[in-house]
CSV table of C-alpha atoms in Angstrom, one decimal:
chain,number,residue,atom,x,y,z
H,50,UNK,CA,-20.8,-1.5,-27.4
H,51,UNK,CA,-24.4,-2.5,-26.3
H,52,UNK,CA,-25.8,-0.6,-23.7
H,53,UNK,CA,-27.2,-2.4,-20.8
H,54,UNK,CA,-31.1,-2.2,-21.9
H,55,UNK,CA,-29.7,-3.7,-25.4
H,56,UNK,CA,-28.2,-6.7,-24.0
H,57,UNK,CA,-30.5,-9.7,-23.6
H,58,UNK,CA,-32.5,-10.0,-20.1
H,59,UNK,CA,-30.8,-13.6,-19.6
H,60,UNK,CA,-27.2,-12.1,-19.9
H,61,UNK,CA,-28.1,-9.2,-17.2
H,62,UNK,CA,-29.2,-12.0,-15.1
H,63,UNK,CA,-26.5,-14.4,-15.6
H,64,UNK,CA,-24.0,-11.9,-13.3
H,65,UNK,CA,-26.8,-11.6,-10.7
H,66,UNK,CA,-25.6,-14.7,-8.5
H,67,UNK,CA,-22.1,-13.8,-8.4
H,68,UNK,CA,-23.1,-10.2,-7.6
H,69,UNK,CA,-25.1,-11.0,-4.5
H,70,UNK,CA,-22.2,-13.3,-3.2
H,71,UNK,CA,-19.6,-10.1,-3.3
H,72,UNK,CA,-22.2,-8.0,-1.4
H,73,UNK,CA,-22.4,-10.8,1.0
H,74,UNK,CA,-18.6,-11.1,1.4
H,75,UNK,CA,-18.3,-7.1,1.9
H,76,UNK,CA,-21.2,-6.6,3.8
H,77,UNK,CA,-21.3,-9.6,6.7
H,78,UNK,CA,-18.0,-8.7,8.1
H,79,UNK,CA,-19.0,-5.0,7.7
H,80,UNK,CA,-22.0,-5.5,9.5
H,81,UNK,CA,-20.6,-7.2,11.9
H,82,UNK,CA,-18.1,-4.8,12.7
H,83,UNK,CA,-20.7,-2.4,13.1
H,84,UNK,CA,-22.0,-4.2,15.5
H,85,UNK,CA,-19.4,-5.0,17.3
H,86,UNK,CA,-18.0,-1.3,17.7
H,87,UNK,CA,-21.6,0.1,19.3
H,88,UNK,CA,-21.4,-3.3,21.7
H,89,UNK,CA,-19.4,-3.9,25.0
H,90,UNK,CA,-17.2,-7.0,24.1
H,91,UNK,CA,-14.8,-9.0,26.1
H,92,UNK,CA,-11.0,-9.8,25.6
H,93,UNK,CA,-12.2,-13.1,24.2
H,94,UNK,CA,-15.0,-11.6,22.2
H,95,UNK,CA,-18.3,-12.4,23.9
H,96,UNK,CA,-20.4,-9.2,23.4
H,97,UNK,CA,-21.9,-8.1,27.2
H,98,UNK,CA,-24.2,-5.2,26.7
H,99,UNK,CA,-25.1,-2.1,24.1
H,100,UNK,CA,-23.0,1.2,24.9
H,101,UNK,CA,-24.0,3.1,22.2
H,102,UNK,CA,-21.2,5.4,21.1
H,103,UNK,CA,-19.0,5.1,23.9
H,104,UNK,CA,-16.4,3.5,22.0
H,105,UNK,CA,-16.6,6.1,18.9
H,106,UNK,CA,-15.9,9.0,22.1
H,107,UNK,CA,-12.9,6.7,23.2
H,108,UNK,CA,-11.3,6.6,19.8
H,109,UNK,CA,-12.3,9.8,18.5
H,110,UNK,CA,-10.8,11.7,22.0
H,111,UNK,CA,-7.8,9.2,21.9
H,112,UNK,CA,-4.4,11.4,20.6
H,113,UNK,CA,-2.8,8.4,19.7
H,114,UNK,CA,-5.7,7.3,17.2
H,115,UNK,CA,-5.2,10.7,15.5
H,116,UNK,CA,-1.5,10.5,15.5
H,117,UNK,CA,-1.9,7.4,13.6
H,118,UNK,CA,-4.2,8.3,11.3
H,119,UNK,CA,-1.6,11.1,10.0
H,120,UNK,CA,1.1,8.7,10.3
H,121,UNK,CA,-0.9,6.1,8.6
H,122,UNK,CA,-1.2,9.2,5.6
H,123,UNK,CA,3.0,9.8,5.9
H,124,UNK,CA,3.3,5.8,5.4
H,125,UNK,CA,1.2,5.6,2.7
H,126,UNK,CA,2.2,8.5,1.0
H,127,UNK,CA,5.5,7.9,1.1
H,128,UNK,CA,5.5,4.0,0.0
H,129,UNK,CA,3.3,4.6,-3.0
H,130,UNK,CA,4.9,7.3,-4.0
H,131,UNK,CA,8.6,6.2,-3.9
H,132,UNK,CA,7.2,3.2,-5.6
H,133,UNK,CA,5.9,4.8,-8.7
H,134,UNK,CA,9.1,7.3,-9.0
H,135,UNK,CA,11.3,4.6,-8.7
H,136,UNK,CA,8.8,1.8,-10.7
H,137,UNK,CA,8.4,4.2,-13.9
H,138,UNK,CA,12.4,4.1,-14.8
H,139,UNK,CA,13.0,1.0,-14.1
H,140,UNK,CA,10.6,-0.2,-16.0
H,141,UNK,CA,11.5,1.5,-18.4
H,142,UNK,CA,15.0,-0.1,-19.0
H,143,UNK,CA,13.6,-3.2,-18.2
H,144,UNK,CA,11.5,-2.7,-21.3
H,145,UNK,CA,14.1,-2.1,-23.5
H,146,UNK,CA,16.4,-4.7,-25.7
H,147,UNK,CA,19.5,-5.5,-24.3
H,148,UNK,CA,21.9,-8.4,-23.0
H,149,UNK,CA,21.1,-10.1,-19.5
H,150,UNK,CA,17.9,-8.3,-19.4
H,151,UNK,CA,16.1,-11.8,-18.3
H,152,UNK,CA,18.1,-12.0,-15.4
H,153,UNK,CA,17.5,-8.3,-14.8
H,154,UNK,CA,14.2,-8.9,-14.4
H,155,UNK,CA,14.2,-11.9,-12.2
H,156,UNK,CA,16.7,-9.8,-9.9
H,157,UNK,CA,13.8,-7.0,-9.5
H,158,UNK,CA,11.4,-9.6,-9.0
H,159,UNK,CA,13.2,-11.6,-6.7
H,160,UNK,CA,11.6,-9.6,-3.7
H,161,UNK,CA,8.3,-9.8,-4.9
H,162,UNK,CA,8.7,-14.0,-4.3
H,163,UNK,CA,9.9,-13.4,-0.8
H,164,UNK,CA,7.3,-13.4,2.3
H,165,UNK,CA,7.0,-10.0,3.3
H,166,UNK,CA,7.6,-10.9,7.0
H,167,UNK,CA,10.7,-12.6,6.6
H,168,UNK,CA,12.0,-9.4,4.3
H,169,UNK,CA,11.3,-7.5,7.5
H,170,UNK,CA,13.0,-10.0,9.7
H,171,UNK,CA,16.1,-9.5,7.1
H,172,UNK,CA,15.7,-6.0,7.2
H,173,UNK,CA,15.9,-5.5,11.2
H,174,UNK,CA,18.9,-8.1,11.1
H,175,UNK,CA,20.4,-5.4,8.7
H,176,UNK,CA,19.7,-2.3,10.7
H,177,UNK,CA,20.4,-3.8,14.5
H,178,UNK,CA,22.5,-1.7,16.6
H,179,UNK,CA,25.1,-4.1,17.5
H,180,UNK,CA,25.7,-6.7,14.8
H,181,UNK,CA,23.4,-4.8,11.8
H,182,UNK,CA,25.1,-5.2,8.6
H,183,UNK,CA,24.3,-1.4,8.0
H,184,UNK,CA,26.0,-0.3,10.5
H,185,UNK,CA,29.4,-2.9,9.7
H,186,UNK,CA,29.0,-1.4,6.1
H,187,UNK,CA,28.8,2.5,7.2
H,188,UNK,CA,31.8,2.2,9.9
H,189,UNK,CA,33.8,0.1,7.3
H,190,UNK,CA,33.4,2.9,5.1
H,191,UNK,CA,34.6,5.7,7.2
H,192,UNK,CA,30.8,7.3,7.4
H,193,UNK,CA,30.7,6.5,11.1
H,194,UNK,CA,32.6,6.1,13.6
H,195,UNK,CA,29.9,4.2,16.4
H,196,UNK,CA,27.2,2.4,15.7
H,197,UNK,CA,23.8,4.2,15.8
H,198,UNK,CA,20.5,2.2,16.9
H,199,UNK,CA,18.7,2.6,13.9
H,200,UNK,CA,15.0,1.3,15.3
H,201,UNK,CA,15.5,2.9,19.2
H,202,UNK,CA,14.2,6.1,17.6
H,203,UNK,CA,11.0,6.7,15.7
H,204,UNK,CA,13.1,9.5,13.8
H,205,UNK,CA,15.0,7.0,12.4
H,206,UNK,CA,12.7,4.1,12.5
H,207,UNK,CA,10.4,5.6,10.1
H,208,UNK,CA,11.7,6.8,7.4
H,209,UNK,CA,13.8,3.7,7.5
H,210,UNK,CA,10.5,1.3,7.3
H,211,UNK,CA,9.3,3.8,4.5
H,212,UNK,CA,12.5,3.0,2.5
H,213,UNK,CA,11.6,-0.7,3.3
H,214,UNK,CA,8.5,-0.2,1.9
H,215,UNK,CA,9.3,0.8,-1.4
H,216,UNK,CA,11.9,-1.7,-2.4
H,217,UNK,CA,9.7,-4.6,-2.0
H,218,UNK,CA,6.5,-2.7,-3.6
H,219,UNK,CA,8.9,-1.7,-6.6
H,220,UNK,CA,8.8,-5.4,-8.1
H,221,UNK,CA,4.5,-5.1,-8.2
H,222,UNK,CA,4.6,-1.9,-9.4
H,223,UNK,CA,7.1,-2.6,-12.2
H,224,UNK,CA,5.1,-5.4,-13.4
H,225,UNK,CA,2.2,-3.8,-14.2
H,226,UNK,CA,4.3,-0.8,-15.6
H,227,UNK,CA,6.1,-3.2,-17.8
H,228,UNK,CA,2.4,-4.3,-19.1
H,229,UNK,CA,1.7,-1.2,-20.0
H,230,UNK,CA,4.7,-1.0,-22.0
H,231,UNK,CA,4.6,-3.9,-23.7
H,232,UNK,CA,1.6,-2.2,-25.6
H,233,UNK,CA,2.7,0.5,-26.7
H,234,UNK,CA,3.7,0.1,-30.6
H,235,UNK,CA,7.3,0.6,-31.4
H,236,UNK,CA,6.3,2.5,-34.3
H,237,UNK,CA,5.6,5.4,-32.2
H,238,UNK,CA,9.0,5.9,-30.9
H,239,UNK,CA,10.3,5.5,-34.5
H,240,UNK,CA,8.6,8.4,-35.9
H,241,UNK,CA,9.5,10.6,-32.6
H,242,UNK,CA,13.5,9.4,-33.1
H,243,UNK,CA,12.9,10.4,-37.5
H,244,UNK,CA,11.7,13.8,-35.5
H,245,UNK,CA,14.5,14.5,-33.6
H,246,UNK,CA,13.5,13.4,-30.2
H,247,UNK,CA,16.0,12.8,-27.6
H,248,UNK,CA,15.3,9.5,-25.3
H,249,UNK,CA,13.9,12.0,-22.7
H,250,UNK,CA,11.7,13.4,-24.8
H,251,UNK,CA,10.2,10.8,-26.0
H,252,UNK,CA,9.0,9.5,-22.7
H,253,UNK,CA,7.7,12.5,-21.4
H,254,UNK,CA,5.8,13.4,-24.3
H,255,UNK,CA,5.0,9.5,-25.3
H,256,UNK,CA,6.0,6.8,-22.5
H,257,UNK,CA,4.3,8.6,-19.5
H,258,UNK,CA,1.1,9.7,-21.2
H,259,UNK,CA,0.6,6.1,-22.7
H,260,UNK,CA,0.7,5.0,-19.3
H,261,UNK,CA,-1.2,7.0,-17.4
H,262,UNK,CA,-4.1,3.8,-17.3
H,263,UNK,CA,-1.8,1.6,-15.7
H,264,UNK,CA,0.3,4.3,-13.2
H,265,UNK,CA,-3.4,4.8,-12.0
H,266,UNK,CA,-3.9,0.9,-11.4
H,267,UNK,CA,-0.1,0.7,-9.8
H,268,UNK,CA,-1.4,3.6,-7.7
H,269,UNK,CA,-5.1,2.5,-6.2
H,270,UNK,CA,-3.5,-1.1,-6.0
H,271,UNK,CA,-0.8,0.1,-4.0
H,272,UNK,CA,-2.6,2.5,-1.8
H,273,UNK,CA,-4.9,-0.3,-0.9
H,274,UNK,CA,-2.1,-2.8,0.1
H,275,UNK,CA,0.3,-0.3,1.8
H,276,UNK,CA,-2.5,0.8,4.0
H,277,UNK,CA,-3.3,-1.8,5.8
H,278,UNK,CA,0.1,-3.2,5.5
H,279,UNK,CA,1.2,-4.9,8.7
H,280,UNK,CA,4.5,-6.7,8.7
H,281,UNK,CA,7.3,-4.3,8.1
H,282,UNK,CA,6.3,-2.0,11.2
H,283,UNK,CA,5.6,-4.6,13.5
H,284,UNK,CA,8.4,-7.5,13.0
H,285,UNK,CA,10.8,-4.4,12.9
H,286,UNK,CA,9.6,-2.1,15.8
H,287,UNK,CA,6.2,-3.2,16.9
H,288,UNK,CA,5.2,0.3,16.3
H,289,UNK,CA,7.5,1.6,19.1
H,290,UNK,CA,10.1,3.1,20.3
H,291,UNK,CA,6.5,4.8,22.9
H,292,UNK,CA,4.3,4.3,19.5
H,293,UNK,CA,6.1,6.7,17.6
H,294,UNK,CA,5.8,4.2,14.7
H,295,UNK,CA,2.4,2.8,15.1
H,296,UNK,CA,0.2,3.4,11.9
H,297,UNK,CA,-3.6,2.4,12.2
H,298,UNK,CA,-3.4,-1.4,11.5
H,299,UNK,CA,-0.9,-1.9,14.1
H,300,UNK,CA,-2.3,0.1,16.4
H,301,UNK,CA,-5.7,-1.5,16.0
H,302,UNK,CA,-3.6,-5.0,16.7
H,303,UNK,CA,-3.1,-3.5,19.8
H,304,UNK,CA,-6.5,-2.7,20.4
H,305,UNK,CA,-7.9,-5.7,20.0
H,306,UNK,CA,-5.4,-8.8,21.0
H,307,UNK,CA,-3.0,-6.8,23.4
H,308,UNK,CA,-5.5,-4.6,25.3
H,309,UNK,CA,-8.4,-7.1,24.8
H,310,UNK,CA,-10.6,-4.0,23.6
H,311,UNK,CA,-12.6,-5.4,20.9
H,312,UNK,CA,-15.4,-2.7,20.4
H,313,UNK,CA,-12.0,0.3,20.3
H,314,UNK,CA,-10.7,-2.1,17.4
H,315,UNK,CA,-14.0,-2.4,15.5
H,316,UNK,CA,-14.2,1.4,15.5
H,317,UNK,CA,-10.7,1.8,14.2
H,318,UNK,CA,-11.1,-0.7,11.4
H,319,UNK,CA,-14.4,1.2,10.4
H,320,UNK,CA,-12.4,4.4,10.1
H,321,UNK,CA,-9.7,2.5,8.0
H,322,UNK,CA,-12.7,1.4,5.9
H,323,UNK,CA,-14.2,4.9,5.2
H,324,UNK,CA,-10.7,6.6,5.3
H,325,UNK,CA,-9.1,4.0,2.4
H,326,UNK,CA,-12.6,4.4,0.6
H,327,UNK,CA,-12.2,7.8,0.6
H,328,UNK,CA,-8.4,8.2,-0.4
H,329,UNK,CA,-9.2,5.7,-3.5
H,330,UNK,CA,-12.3,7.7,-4.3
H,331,UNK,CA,-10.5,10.9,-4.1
H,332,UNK,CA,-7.6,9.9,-6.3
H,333,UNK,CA,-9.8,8.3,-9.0
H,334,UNK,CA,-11.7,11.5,-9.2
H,335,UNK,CA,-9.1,13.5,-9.7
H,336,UNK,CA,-7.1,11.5,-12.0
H,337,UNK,CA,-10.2,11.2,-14.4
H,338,UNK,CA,-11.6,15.2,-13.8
H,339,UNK,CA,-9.8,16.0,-16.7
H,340,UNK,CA,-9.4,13.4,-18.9
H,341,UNK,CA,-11.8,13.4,-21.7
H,342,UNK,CA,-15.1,11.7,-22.6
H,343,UNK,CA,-14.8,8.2,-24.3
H,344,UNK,CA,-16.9,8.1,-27.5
């Protein structure tokens, strides 16, 4: 492959435009942000004076901002990685040859094609104290014997929205899974079953390390997304019961439309900035620490 000196001046130039307009796209709003969070702004966003870093001391000496930020690191944590243990296997069997898979695969999609608010809205129908299907299911079955408010308590809210989480990021992450999959040669698995290999070993020692590319793209994809993901905690518990679900997108929502406090918000969404920067730059240099040079 041509290095960059070898190619010819006219093709180096011929990405130059569409180059300049991404930095403009990322840079604008992130200068405007900046801006805004060393700035005195009103409610409806008229900027009234320069205070420096008075709003960085306000965020940074807030507990609640630094409550979220870990819980913002449990969400994220959690969702992605429920999603890839659960996303590897299945696609796995999805991949293989067998009747009805089709419709298999349109059932594991099938959340994927459904807005992600109204699969919250579904979901805190399901786990509603009174009426919640969950609860119907659970006392029907002899596993309780009242109901139990499932989104009064962030104990239970939580890890309940995490759960949420991964069943309707499992249908992106399989996809690309099952495109990693798809190239990988049969032949492989062939000579590994002449071998002896059981199914299991042939996917630890052939299916995962073939798709290490792609868990990496499922990953930083995912990470990305569930991050500033805002529906599921806020149509189920608008980060409550007393904020104890609040993760840094929702509570910067509150920042900026329910408390009116603009230049707070613009801080907080500079943090989210550097902080998902730096978990995608610290993932991608790890993952690739040890893997070695490409000829």
């Amino acid at each position: 492959m041509a290095s960059p000196r070898e190619l010819p001046r006219y093709v180096l130039f011929a990405g130059l435009p569409g180059l300049l307009l991404a930095m403009f796209i990322i840079a604008y709003p992130l200068w405007r942000v900046l801006a805004l969070s060393v700035a005195d702004v009103s409610r409806f966003g008229k900027v009234r004076g320069f205070v420096g870093l008075e709003n960085y001391t306000n965020i940074l000496t807030d507990y609640e901002f630094l409550a979220c930020v870990v819980r913002s690191l449990v969400w994220t944590a959690g969702v992605v990685g429920g999603t890839i243990f659960i996303s590897i296997p299945v696609a796995i069997i999805l991949a293989r040859d067998f009747y009805g898979r089709g419709l298999a695969r349109v059932i594991v999609m099938l959340p994927w094609a459904v807005s992600l608010t109204m699969m919250a809205i579904i979901w805190r129908w399901i786990l509603n104290g009174e009426f919640g299907m969950l609860n119907h299911s659970l006392r029907g079955l002899g596993a309780l014997d009242n109901n139990v408010v499932w989104l009064a308590e962030a104990a239970t809210a939580f890890p309940l929205q995490i759960m949420i989480g991964v069943l309707v990021s499992v249908p992106f992450a399989t996809t690309i899974l099952l495109g990693g999959l798809s190239s990988v040669p049969d032949d492989l698995y062939e000579a590994a079953a002449i071998e002896g290999a059981s199914d299991w070993r042939q996917h630890l020692t052939l299916t995962l390390p073939l798709l290490r590319p792609f868990i990496k793209i499922a990953i930083v994809l995912n990470v990305i997304y569930v991050f500033n993901s805002f529906p599921i905690i806020w149509v189920t518990t608008q980060g409550g019961p007393g904020n104890g679900t609040d993760i840094l997108v929702t509570y910067l929502y509150k920042l900026a439309f329910r408390f009116g406090k603009m230049g707070d918000a613009a801080v907080v969404s500079l943090a989210m900035f550097i902080l998902l920067m730096g978990l995608t730059w610290l993932y991608v240099k790890l993952t690739t620490k040890n893997e070695p040079a490409q000829a």
